[in-house]
Backbone as a chain_set.jsonl record, in Angstrom:
{"seq": "LDLPAPAAMKRGPPVPRHGERVPYSAIWEHPTRRSGDELPPHQQASGINAGVMLLRPDASVFDQMEAEIMDWNHPEHYATYMPEQEYLSR", "coords": {"N": [[14.8, -10.801, 11.238], [17.394, -11.666, 10.856], [19.128, -12.037, 8.79], [21.775, -11.315, 6.44], [21.819, -8.25, 4.602], [21.642, -7.718, 1.044], [18.487, -9.393, 1.152], [15.919, -11.643, 0.152], [12.766, -13.254, -0.549], [12.707, -15.992, -2.608], [10.721, -16.599, -5.466], [8.681, -19.253, -6.651], [9.378, -22.714, -7.611], [12.611, -24.378, -7.63], [12.234, -24.225, -4.092], [14.362, -22.553, -1.948], [16.121, -23.277, 1.17], [15.532, -21.45, 4.232], [17.478, -18.583, 4.424], [19.369, -19.613, 2.703], [21.769, -19.036, 0.177], [21.05, -17.87, -3.059], [22.077, -18.457, -6.26], [22.694, -16.03, -8.833], [22.255, -17.016, -11.399], [20.201, -18.852, -11.009], [17.887, -17.401, -11.054], [17.518, -16.794, -13.691], [17.823, -19.173, -15.197], [15.737, -21.394, -15.069], [14.978, -24.822, -14.742], [12.694, -26.003, -16.041], [10.907, -23.966, -16.873], [12.214, -22.304, -18.76], [12.44, -23.822, -21.162], [9.925, -25.182, -21.307], [7.916, -23.174, -21.062], [8.742, -21.634, -23.088], [10.281, -19.257, -22.745], [11.714, -16.176, -23.723], [15.23, -15.281, -24.021], [15.735, -12.791, -22.717], [13.955, -12.591, -20.643], [13.275, -13.175, -17.206], [13.323, -16.359, -15.593], [12.524, -16.941, -13.101], [12.28, -15.338, -9.906], [12.045, -12.836, -7.322], [10.07, -12.302, -4.344], [8.969, -9.269, -3.946], [7.669, -8.18, -1.809], [8.719, -9.251, 0.434], [11.475, -8.433, 1.6], [14.826, -7.576, 2.521], [16.745, -4.848, 2.81], [19.725, -2.819, 2.614], [20.16, 0.529, 3.271], [21.473, 2.654, 0.734], [22.779, 5.358, -0.667], [24.025, 5.828, -3.185], [23.296, 3.601, -4.706], [20.532, 3.958, -4.687], [20.365, 6.391, -6.137], [21.277, 5.509, -8.652], [19.269, 3.642, -9.287], [17.028, 5.332, -9.36], [17.679, 6.967, -11.551], [17.66, 5.058, -13.632], [14.985, 4.252, -13.578], [13.646, 6.62, -14.206], [14.445, 7.05, -16.808], [12.986, 6.399, -19.649], [13.883, 5.041, -21.918], [15.748, 3.283, -21.024], [17.249, 0.021, -20.907], [16.077, -1.591, -18.938], [13.367, -1.263, -19.014], [10.858, -3.128, -19.971], [8.025, -5.049, -21.007], [6.394, -6.824, -18.436], [4.923, -9.041, -16.003], [5.472, -8.578, -13.36], [6.943, -6.008, -12.682], [8.352, -4.48, -10.65], [9.43, -6.443, -8.992], [10.996, -7.982, -10.751], [12.762, -6.023, -11.637], [14.174, -5.4, -9.253], [15.433, -7.8, -8.781], [17.307, -8.121, -10.721]], "CA": [[15.682, -10.062, 10.366], [18.743, -12.1, 11.19], [19.853, -12.314, 7.55], [22.521, -10.165, 5.913], [21.188, -7.582, 3.456], [20.233, -7.827, 0.697], [17.864, -10.715, 1.242], [14.54, -11.654, -0.328], [12.181, -14.573, -0.702], [12.649, -16.405, -4.012], [9.4, -17.123, -5.829], [8.668, -20.412, -7.529], [10.266, -23.835, -7.287], [12.733, -25.032, -6.324], [12.259, -23.285, -2.976], [15.56, -22.745, -1.129], [15.969, -23.219, 2.618], [15.634, -20.109, 4.801], [18.839, -18.095, 4.539], [20.262, -20.185, 1.679], [22.122, -18.114, -0.911], [20.55, -18.288, -4.365], [22.93, -17.862, -7.3], [22.03, -15.185, -9.826], [21.843, -17.85, -12.536], [18.955, -19.552, -10.683], [16.772, -16.515, -11.4], [17.386, -16.767, -15.15], [17.852, -20.491, -15.838], [14.882, -22.379, -14.427], [15.099, -26.035, -15.56], [11.532, -26.332, -16.882], [10.237, -22.79, -17.429], [12.905, -21.767, -19.934], [12.055, -24.575, -22.359], [8.501, -25.507, -21.308], [7.116, -21.974, -21.315], [9.384, -20.967, -24.216], [10.646, -17.891, -22.365], [12.845, -15.617, -24.468], [16.408, -15.126, -23.163], [15.769, -11.552, -21.944], [13.002, -12.657, -19.539], [13.654, -14.001, -16.076], [12.555, -17.581, -15.44], [12.082, -16.939, -11.716], [12.516, -14.011, -9.362], [11.878, -12.678, -5.888], [8.848, -11.699, -3.858], [9.417, -7.947, -3.5], [7.001, -7.852, -0.552], [9.497, -9.836, 1.527], [12.857, -8.076, 1.277], [15.648, -6.893, 3.51], [17.718, -4.044, 2.069], [20.566, -1.889, 3.367], [20.129, 1.819, 2.577], [22.699, 3.042, 0.041], [22.407, 6.524, -1.477], [24.494, 5.721, -4.57], [22.434, 2.611, -5.375], [19.244, 4.614, -4.889], [20.512, 7.343, -7.241], [21.346, 4.749, -9.9], [17.936, 3.093, -9.547], [16.148, 6.433, -9.734], [18.026, 7.371, -12.918], [17.183, 4.016, -14.544], [13.518, 4.271, -13.601], [13.195, 7.853, -14.862], [14.852, 7.009, -18.216], [12.072, 5.461, -20.316], [14.603, 4.283, -22.936], [16.706, 2.381, -20.389], [16.909, -1.37, -21.236], [15.304, -2.258, -17.884], [11.934, -1.082, -19.271], [10.175, -3.991, -20.932], [6.779, -5.563, -20.445], [6.473, -7.953, -17.525], [3.799, -9.081, -15.071], [5.944, -8.172, -12.035], [8.078, -5.137, -12.998], [9.182, -4.092, -9.507], [10.146, -7.616, -8.513], [12.029, -8.346, -11.711], [13.793, -4.977, -11.615], [14.983, -5.532, -8.041], [16.199, -9.054, -8.752], [18.314, -8.137, -11.79]], "C": [[17.142, -10.393, 10.675], [19.561, -12.468, 9.959], [20.668, -11.101, 7.128], [21.791, -9.569, 4.709], [22.138, -7.615, 2.26], [19.749, -9.268, 0.824], [16.421, -10.587, 0.767], [14.063, -13.094, -0.407], [12.095, -14.889, -2.196], [11.257, -16.946, -4.302], [9.563, -18.306, -6.777], [9.642, -21.506, -7.108], [11.563, -23.752, -8.083], [12.887, -23.985, -5.228], [13.495, -23.549, -2.12], [15.222, -22.744, 0.364], [16.119, -21.778, 3.085], [17.099, -19.73, 4.961], [19.812, -18.645, 3.513], [20.521, -19.157, 0.587], [21.643, -18.706, -2.236], [21.436, -17.65, -5.42], [22.099, -17.077, -8.315], [21.502, -16.015, -10.999], [20.534, -18.579, -12.262], [17.727, -18.716, -11.014], [16.501, -16.559, -12.905], [17.221, -18.15, -15.772], [17.051, -21.523, -15.069], [14.832, -23.619, -15.316], [13.904, -26.34, -16.46], [10.886, -25.114, -17.535], [10.9, -22.277, -18.692], [12.457, -22.507, -21.193], [10.552, -24.803, -22.425], [7.614, -24.331, -21.633], [7.649, -21.157, -22.482], [9.679, -19.495, -23.91], [11.804, -17.4, -23.221], [14.009, -15.348, -23.514], [16.432, -13.862, -22.309], [14.778, -11.545, -20.782], [13.502, -13.587, -18.444], [12.763, -15.226, -16.008], [12.016, -17.724, -14.02], [12.312, -15.531, -11.197], [12.361, -14.001, -7.862], [10.49, -12.156, -5.586], [9.253, -10.356, -3.258], [8.715, -7.492, -2.226], [7.746, -8.375, 0.659], [10.965, -9.609, 1.213], [13.532, -7.41, 2.468], [16.745, -6.171, 2.744], [18.532, -3.184, 3.031], [20.534, -0.564, 2.61], [21.493, 2.172, 1.97], [22.331, 4.147, -0.937], [22.85, 6.387, -2.925], [23.669, 4.694, -5.348], [21.067, 3.227, -5.653], [19.303, 5.588, -6.058], [20.561, 6.637, -8.588], [19.97, 4.195, -10.264], [16.975, 4.183, -10.013], [16.413, 6.884, -11.166], [17.519, 6.353, -13.93], [15.666, 4.055, -14.683], [12.989, 5.483, -14.357], [13.512, 7.881, -16.364], [14.022, 5.956, -18.95], [12.788, 4.594, -21.355], [15.651, 3.337, -22.346], [16.286, 0.93, -20.672], [16.118, -2.103, -20.157], [13.793, -2.146, -18.114], [11.468, -2.038, -20.367], [8.992, -4.633, -20.234], [7.016, -6.802, -19.597], [5.276, -7.902, -16.588], [4.193, -8.579, -13.68], [7.144, -7.233, -12.173], [8.959, -4.791, -11.804], [10.004, -5.267, -8.993], [11.27, -8.003, -9.468], [13.13, -7.282, -11.756], [14.718, -5.167, -10.414], [15.803, -6.813, -8.004], [17.193, -9.161, -9.901], [19.619, -7.593, -11.29]], "O": [[17.999, -9.511, 10.742], [20.584, -13.143, 10.077], [20.287, -9.969, 7.429], [21.217, -10.296, 3.898], [23.351, -7.544, 2.457], [20.504, -10.221, 0.629], [15.784, -9.551, 0.956], [14.859, -14.031, -0.339], [11.483, -14.142, -2.958], [10.68, -17.665, -3.486], [10.478, -18.34, -7.599], [10.591, -21.269, -6.361], [11.593, -23.101, -9.128], [13.58, -22.984, -5.406], [13.663, -24.658, -1.615], [14.161, -22.266, 0.766], [16.761, -20.971, 2.412], [17.873, -20.472, 5.565], [20.958, -18.202, 3.449], [19.597, -18.486, 0.127], [21.814, -19.897, -2.494], [21.54, -16.424, -5.475], [20.955, -17.424, -8.609], [20.424, -15.738, -11.525], [19.815, -18.899, -13.208], [16.645, -19.26, -11.231], [15.361, -16.378, -13.333], [16.536, -18.282, -16.787], [17.626, -22.435, -14.476], [14.66, -23.492, -16.528], [14.088, -26.888, -17.547], [10.367, -25.22, -18.646], [10.206, -21.851, -19.615], [12.128, -21.87, -22.194], [9.955, -24.637, -23.488], [6.658, -24.466, -22.396], [7.087, -20.119, -22.831], [9.37, -18.608, -24.705], [12.774, -18.13, -23.424], [13.791, -15.201, -22.311], [17.087, -13.851, -21.267], [14.756, -10.59, -20.006], [14.074, -14.643, -18.715], [11.577, -15.15, -16.329], [11.138, -18.55, -13.773], [12.521, -14.614, -11.991], [12.524, -15.028, -7.203], [9.812, -11.627, -6.467], [9.824, -10.316, -2.168], [9.132, -6.505, -1.621], [7.445, -7.991, 1.789], [11.626, -10.471, 0.634], [12.888, -6.771, 3.3], [17.579, -6.808, 2.1], [18.076, -2.863, 4.128], [20.85, -0.533, 1.42], [22.53, 2.009, 2.612], [21.646, 3.897, -1.929], [22.113, 6.797, -3.822], [23.378, 4.901, -6.526], [20.508, 3.038, -6.733], [18.392, 5.615, -6.885], [19.962, 7.103, -9.558], [19.554, 4.272, -11.421], [16.201, 3.979, -10.948], [15.474, 7.155, -11.915], [17.001, 6.735, -14.979], [15.133, 3.908, -15.783], [11.991, 5.382, -15.07], [12.909, 8.655, -17.107], [14.32, 4.764, -18.881], [12.32, 3.492, -21.641], [16.364, 2.663, -23.09], [15.092, 0.633, -20.676], [15.535, -3.15, -20.441], [13.02, -2.859, -17.474], [11.668, -1.775, -21.553], [8.968, -4.745, -19.008], [7.746, -7.712, -19.991], [4.68, -6.842, -16.397], [3.322, -8.194, -12.9], [8.258, -7.616, -11.817], [10.184, -4.804, -11.921], [11.158, -5.091, -8.6], [12.377, -8.318, -9.03], [14.306, -7.617, -11.897], [15.937, -5.098, -10.565], [16.78, -6.894, -7.259], [17.857, -10.187, -10.044], [20.59, -7.526, -12.044]]}, "num_chains": 1, "name": "protein.A"}
């Protein structure tokens, strides 16, 4: 746990080196999945493995997340195969 929080394991290629910072755009703009799989713009092309995460407790972030999760009409609610992972990586 020698990484600064937040940290997570990115899923899918290209796989970054341990501790390498991954730009936010890399989660959305995968070079082959966006066009090859015909992903719509509102879906992530990659993401994180939520089972391997390092977070720093923050009450205000938790309160915001709880409010978003409890609000069924919030834009974060859309069908996905990995809702918790995609929510945490947005």
